XYZ file of C-alpha atoms in Angstrom:
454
model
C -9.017 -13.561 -6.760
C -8.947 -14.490 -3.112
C -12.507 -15.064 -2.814
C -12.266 -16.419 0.810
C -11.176 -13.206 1.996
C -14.944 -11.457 1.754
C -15.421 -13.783 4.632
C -13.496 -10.740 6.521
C -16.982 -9.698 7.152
C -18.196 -11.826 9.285
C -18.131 -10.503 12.558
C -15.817 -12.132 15.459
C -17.055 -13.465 18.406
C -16.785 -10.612 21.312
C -14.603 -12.817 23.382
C -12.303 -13.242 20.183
C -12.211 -9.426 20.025
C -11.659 -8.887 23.360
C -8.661 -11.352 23.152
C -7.845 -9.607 20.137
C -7.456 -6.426 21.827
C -5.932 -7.040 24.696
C -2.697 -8.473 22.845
C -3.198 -11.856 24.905
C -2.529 -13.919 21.575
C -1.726 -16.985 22.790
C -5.034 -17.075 24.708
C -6.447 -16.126 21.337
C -5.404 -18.814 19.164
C -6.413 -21.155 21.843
C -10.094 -20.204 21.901
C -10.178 -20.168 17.933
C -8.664 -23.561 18.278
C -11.355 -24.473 20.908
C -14.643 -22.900 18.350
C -13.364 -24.624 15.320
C -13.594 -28.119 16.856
C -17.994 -27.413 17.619
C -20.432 -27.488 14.253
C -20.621 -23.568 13.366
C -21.855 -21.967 10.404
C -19.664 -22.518 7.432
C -19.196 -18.086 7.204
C -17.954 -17.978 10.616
C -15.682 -20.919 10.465
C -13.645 -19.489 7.524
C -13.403 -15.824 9.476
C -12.024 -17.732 12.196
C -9.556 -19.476 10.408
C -8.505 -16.002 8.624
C -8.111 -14.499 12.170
C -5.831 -17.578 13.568
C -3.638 -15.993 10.578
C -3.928 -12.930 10.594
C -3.059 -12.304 14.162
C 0.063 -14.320 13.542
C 1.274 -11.434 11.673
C 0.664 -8.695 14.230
C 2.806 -8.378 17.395
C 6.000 -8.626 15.263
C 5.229 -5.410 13.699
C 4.559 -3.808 17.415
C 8.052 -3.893 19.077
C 8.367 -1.103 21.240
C 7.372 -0.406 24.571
C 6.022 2.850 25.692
C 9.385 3.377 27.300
C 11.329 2.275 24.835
C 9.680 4.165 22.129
C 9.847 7.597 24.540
C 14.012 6.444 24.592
C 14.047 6.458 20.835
C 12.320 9.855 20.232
C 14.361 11.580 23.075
C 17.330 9.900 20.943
C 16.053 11.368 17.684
C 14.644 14.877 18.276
C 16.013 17.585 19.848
C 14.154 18.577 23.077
C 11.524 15.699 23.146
C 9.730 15.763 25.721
C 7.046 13.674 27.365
C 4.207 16.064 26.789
C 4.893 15.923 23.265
C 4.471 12.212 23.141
C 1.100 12.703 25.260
C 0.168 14.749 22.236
C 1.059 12.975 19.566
C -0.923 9.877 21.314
C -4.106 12.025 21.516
C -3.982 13.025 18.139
C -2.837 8.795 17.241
C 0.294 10.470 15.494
C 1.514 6.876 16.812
C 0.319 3.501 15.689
C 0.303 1.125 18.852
C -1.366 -1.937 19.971
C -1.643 -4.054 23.591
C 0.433 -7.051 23.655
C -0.654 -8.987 27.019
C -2.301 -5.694 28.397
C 0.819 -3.350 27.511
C 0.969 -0.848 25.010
C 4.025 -1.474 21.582
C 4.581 0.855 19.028
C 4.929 0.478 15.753
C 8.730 -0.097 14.447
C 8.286 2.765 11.630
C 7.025 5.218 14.017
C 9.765 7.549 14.291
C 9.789 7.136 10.513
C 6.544 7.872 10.070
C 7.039 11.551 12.076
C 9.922 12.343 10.007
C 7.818 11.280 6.946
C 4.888 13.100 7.371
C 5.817 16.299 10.339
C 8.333 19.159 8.890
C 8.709 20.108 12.740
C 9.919 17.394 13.806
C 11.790 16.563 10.816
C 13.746 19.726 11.062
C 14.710 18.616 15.141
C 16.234 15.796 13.501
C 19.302 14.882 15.059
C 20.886 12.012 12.673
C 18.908 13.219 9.870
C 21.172 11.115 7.586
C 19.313 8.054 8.760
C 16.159 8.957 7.134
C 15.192 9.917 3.265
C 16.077 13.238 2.168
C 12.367 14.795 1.292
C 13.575 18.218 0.039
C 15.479 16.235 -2.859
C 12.614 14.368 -3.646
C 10.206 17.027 -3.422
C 12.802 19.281 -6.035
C 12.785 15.783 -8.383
C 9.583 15.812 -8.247
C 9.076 19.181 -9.008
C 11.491 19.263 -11.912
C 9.844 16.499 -13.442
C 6.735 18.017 -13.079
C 7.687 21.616 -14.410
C 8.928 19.300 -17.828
C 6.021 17.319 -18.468
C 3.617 20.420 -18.183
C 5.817 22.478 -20.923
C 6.484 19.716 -23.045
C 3.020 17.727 -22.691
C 4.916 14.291 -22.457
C 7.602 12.770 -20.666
C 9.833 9.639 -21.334
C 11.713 7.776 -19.095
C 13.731 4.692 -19.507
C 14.085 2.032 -16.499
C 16.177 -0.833 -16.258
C 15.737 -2.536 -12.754
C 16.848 -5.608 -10.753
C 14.525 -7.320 -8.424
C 16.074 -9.766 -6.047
C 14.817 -12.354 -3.897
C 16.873 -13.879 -1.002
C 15.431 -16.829 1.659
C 17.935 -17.019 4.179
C 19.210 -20.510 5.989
C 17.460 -19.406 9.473
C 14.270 -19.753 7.231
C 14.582 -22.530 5.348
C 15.913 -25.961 5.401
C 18.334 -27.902 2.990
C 15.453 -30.623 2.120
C 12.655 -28.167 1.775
C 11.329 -27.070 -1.488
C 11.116 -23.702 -2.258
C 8.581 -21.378 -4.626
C 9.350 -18.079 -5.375
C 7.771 -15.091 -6.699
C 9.078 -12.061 -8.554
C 6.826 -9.413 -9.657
C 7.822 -7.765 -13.124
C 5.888 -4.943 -15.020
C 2.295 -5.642 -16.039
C 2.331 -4.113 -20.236
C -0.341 -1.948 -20.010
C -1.051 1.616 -19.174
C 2.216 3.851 -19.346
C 4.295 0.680 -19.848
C 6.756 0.233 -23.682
C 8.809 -1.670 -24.598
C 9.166 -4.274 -21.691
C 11.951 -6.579 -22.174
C 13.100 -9.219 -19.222
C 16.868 -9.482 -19.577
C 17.458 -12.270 -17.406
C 16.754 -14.429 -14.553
C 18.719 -16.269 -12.007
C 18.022 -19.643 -12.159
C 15.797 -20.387 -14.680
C 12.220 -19.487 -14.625
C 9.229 -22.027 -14.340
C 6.604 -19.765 -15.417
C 6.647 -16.356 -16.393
C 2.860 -14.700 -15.980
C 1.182 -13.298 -19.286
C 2.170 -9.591 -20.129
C -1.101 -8.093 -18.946
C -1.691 -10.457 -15.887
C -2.917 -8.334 -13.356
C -0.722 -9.127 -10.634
C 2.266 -10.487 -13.081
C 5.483 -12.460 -11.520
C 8.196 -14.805 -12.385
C 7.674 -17.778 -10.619
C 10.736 -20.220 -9.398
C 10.521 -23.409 -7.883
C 13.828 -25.181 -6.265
C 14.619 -27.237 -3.752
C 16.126 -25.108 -0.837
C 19.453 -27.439 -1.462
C 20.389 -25.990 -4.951
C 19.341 -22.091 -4.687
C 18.107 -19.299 -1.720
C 18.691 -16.320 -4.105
C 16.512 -15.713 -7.158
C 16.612 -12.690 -9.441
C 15.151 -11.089 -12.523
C 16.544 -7.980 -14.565
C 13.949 -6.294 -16.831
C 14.318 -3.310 -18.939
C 10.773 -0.958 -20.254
C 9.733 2.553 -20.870
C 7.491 4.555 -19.135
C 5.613 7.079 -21.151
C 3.698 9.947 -19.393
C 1.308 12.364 -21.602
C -0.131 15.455 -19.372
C -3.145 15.946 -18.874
C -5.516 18.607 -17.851
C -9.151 17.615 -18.290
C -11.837 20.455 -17.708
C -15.482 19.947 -16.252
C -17.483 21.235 -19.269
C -15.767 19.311 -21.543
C -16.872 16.028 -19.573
C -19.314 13.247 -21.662
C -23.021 13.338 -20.701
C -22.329 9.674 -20.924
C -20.175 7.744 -18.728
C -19.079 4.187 -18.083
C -20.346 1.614 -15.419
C -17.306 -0.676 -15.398
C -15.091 -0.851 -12.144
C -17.866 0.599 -10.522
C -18.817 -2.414 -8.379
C -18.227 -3.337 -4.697
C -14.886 -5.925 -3.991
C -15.372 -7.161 -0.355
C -13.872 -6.978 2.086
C -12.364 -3.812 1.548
C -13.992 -1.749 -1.498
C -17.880 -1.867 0.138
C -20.531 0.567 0.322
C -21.522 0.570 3.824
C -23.621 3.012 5.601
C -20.804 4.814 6.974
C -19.106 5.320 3.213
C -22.426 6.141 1.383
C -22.738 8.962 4.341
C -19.187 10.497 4.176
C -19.856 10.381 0.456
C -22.990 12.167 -0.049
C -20.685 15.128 2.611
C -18.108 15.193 0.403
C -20.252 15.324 -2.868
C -23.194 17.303 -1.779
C -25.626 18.182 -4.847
C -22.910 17.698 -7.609
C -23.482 15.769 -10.816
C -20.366 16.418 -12.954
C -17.760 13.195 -12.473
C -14.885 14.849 -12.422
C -16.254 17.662 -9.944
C -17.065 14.941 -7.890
C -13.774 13.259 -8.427
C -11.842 16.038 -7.229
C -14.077 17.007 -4.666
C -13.141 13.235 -3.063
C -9.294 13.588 -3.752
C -9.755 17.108 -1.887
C -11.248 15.236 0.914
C -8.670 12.436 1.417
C -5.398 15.048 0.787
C -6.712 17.551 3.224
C -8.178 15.297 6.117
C -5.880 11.891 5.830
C -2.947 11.896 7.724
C -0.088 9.598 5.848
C 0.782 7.277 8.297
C 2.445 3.918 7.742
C 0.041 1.045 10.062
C 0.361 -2.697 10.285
C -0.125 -5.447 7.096
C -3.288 -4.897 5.153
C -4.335 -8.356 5.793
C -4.192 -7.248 9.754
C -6.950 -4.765 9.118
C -10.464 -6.062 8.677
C -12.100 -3.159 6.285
C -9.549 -1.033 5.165
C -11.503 1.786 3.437
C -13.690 2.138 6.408
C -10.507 1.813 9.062
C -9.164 5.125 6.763
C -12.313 6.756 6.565
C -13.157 6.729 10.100
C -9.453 6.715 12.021
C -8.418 9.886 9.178
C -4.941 8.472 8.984
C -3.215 5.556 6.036
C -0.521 4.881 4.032
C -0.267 5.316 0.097
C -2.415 2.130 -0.501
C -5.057 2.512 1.891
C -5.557 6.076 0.587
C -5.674 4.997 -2.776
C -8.420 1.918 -1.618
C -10.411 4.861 0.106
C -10.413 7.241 -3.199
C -11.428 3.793 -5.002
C -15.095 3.230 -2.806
C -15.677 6.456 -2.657
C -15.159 7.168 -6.448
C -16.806 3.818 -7.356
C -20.046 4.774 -4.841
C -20.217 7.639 -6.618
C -20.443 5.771 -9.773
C -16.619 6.719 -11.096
C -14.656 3.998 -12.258
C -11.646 3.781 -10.607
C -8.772 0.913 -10.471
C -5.769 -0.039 -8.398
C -2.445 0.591 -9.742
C 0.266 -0.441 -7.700
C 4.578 -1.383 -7.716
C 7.352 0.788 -7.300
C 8.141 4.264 -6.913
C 11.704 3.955 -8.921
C 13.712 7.534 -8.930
C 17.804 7.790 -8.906
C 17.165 8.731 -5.336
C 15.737 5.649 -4.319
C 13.300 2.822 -4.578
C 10.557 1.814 -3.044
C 6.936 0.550 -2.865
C 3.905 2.391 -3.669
C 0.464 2.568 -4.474
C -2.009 4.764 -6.065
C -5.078 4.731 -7.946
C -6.503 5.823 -11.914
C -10.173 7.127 -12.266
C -11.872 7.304 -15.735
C -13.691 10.158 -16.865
C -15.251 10.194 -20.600
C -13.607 11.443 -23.101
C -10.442 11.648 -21.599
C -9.861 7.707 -20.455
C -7.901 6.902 -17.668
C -6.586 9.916 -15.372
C -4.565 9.259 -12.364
C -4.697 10.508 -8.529
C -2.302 9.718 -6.259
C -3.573 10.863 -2.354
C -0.666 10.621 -0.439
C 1.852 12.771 -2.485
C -0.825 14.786 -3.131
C -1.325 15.345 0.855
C 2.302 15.155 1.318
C 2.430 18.570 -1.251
C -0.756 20.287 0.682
C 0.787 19.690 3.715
C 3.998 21.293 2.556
C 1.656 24.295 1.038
C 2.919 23.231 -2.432
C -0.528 23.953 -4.388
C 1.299 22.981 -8.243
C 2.209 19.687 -6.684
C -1.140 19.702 -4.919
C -2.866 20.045 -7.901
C -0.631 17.942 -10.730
C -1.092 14.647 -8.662
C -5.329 15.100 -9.829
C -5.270 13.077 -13.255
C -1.770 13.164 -13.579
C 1.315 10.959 -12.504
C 5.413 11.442 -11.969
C 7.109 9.393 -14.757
C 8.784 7.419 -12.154
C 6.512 4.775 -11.257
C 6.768 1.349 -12.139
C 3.301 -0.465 -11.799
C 3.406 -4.345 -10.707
C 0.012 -4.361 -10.044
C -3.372 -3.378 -12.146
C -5.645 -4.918 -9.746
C -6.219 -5.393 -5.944
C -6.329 -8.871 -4.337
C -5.467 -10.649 -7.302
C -4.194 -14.150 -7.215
C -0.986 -14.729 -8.584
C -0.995 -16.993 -12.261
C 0.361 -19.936 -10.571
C -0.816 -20.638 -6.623
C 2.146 -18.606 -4.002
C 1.230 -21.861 -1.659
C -1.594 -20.429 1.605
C -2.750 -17.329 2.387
C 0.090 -15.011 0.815
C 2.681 -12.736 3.310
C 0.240 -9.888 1.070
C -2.852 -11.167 -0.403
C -3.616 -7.828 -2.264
C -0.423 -6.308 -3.488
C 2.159 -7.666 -4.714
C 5.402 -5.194 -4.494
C 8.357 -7.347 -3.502
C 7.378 -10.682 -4.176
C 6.430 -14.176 -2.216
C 8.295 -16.675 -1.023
C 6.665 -20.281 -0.034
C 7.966 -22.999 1.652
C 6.649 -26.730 1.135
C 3.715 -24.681 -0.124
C 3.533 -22.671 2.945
C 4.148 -19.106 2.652
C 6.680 -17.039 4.547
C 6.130 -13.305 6.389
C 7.909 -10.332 5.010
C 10.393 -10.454 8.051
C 11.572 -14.419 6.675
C 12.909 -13.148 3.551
C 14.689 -10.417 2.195
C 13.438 -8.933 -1.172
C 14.492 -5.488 -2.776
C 14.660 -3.927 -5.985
C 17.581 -1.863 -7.448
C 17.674 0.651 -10.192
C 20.612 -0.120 -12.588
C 19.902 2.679 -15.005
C 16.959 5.234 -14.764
C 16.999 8.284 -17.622
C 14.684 10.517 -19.989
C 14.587 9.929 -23.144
């Protein structure tokens, strides 16, 4: 676990803030540079060294100018016009930062529009460039019809994950670690096989490792591309648990606090108790917070989790988040409300496509562990499609491939620093003399070679 992360909350010195905030991040790094050298408290000195990383990551993910971003969406939708982007910033449809006193965008914004507004998406004008949602949703929705008539589903997956350092990042003499994540054997996972590598392994994590990978080490010389090929099968049982059926007695485990992001602050205990009211029955309540988040929470794809100090209470508070964070928020608020819930976490693996994701399982006596996934649940209430709406309470799509049982896990051998991702672990890591690279220094994906029901 990265235990030096809780240090996330210790407060930052207001003039590091107001650094922060104003995007001057040179300026910033100096005056962490400049507090580090005096005798502070040992607390404050580690949140200061997380923030001289952390903010490295940030303005990369901002590129766009206000008037570059209004060029894009005039390029993109039909009829854009400046009022509309006046209204989509008052309603923070946009995720934006300053950099040196000037407003960026995000660079998934217009993504994120097409993703999560049907207006807009239907002004398309290249709609080619963007994922089809209709087909998904009528995948979905096939696969959903089948597993509700025939109680279980089967799917088999065989996938190939690939890992590629370019020359820009790396240099001849350096020596090079890699990480590939592979399926943790648990849960809905059979049959896992690993077909091959490319080059030879050093260490393969144990089958239920909670954030499992297959770790390479080369020097940069002899190999920049590493790759695994695995095989498993996925098996799916429906479920439809009822509240009077529920256990008088329930478990306490994953029930406790995980800081910095799974705490039970003031704020969370409040927006709990609103959401829960008088209720006693776990699942009742369980629903009642999966309502919540599905009918308030905005999907929105933000900046790198390790940007964002507390990421339940950023969610909670700014209504908006991507899969993860809405699966972190369903987590407290479950585990407040003394509902074990879990992480579960890797790819979301269809012939359509593939891509990360994250969602979350909650247990409920007698019926184990159910599922709930927040932000295909939204996406269906926001496209009024109640079955959809409903199926993604205690139940999951048979096209998920989970890399990932727990949140801000370490890896079985050390990824070098502080990780590109400290708490997921989708794509993989790639370190350099023991330093570890951003997302943007390496190019990772994962291919489906054969996905089919069995």
């Amino acid at each position: 676990m990265y235990s030096d992360l809780k240090y996330l909350e210790v407060p930052l010195p207001e003039d590091v803030q107001k650094l922060k905030w104003y995007g001057d991040f040179t300026a910033l790094d100096e005056c962490i540079a400049h507090k580090l050298q005096k005798d502070i408290p040992h607390a404050l000195r580690k949140r200061l060294e997380l923030e001289r990383e952390i903010v490295r990551r940030i303005p990369q993910q901002y590129p766009y100018s206000k008037e570059k971003a209004l060029e894009l969406l005039k390029d993109t939708f039909k009829d854009f016009t400046e009022s509309e982007f006046r209204r989509l910033w008052l309603e923070n449809a946009v995720e934006w930062i300053y950099r040196d006193g000037v407003v960026y965008l995000h660079k998934l914004f217009i993504d994120n529009l097409v993703k999560t507004r049907p207006d807009f998406a239907s002004r398309c004008i290249h709609p080619e460039n963007f994922d089809d949602s209709a087909a998904n949703f009528a995948l979905l929705n096939t696969a959903i019809d089948e597993i509700k008539k025939e109680g279980r589903l089967t799917y088999y997956f065989r996938i190939k994950s690939t890992l590629k350092v370019p020359s820009s990042s790396v240099a001849a003499s350096d020596a090079l670690c890699v990480h590939i994540p592979v399926p943790v054997e648990y849960a809905q996972v059979k049959n896992y096989k690993l077909l091959g590598t490319s080059p030879k392994p050093d260490y393969i994590a144990a089958s239920d490792y909670p954030q499992r990978t297959v770790c390479f080490t080369s020097p940069a010389s002899e190999c920049k591309k590493f790759s695994v090929e695995y095989e498993f099968e996925n098996h799916i049982e429906y479920r439809e648990p009822a509240a009077e059926k529920v256990s008088d007695a329930q478990p306490t485990f994953y029930t406790e606090e995980q800081a910095p992001h799974i705490r039970f602050t003031p704020y969370i205990k409040t927006l709990a108790s609103e959401i829960i009211g008088e209720e006693t029955n776990p699942l009742v309540k369980a629903r009642k917070i999966y309502d919540y988040i599905t009918t308030h929470v905005m999907y929105s794809f933000v900046r790198s989790y390790i940007t964002i100090d507390a990421i339940s209470e950023y969610v909670a508070s700014g209504l908006k988040g991507d899969c993860g964070i809405q699966a972190l928020l369903f987590i407290t608020l479950c585990r407040y409300a003394g509902i074990p819930a879990r992480w579960q976490a890797g790819l979301y693996a269809t012939p359509l496509r593939v891509g990360n994701h994250d969602w979350a399982q909650f247990y409920i006596a007698p019926y184990g562990w159910l599922f709930a996934d927040c932000s295909f649940g939204g996406s269906a209430y926001r496209h009024k499609d109640m079955n959809r709406w409903n199926y993604y309470f205690g139940n999951i799509d048979p096209y998920r491939i989970p890399l990932a049982s727990d949140f801000q896990h370490e890896f079985a051998l050390s990824a070098g620093n502080l990780r590109n991702d400290p708490y997921d672990n989708q794509t993989g890591e790639a370190a350099v003399n023991g330093k570890n690279l951003f997302g943007d220094e390496f190019d990772a994906k994962a291919e489906a070679v054969a996905i089919q029901k069995r």
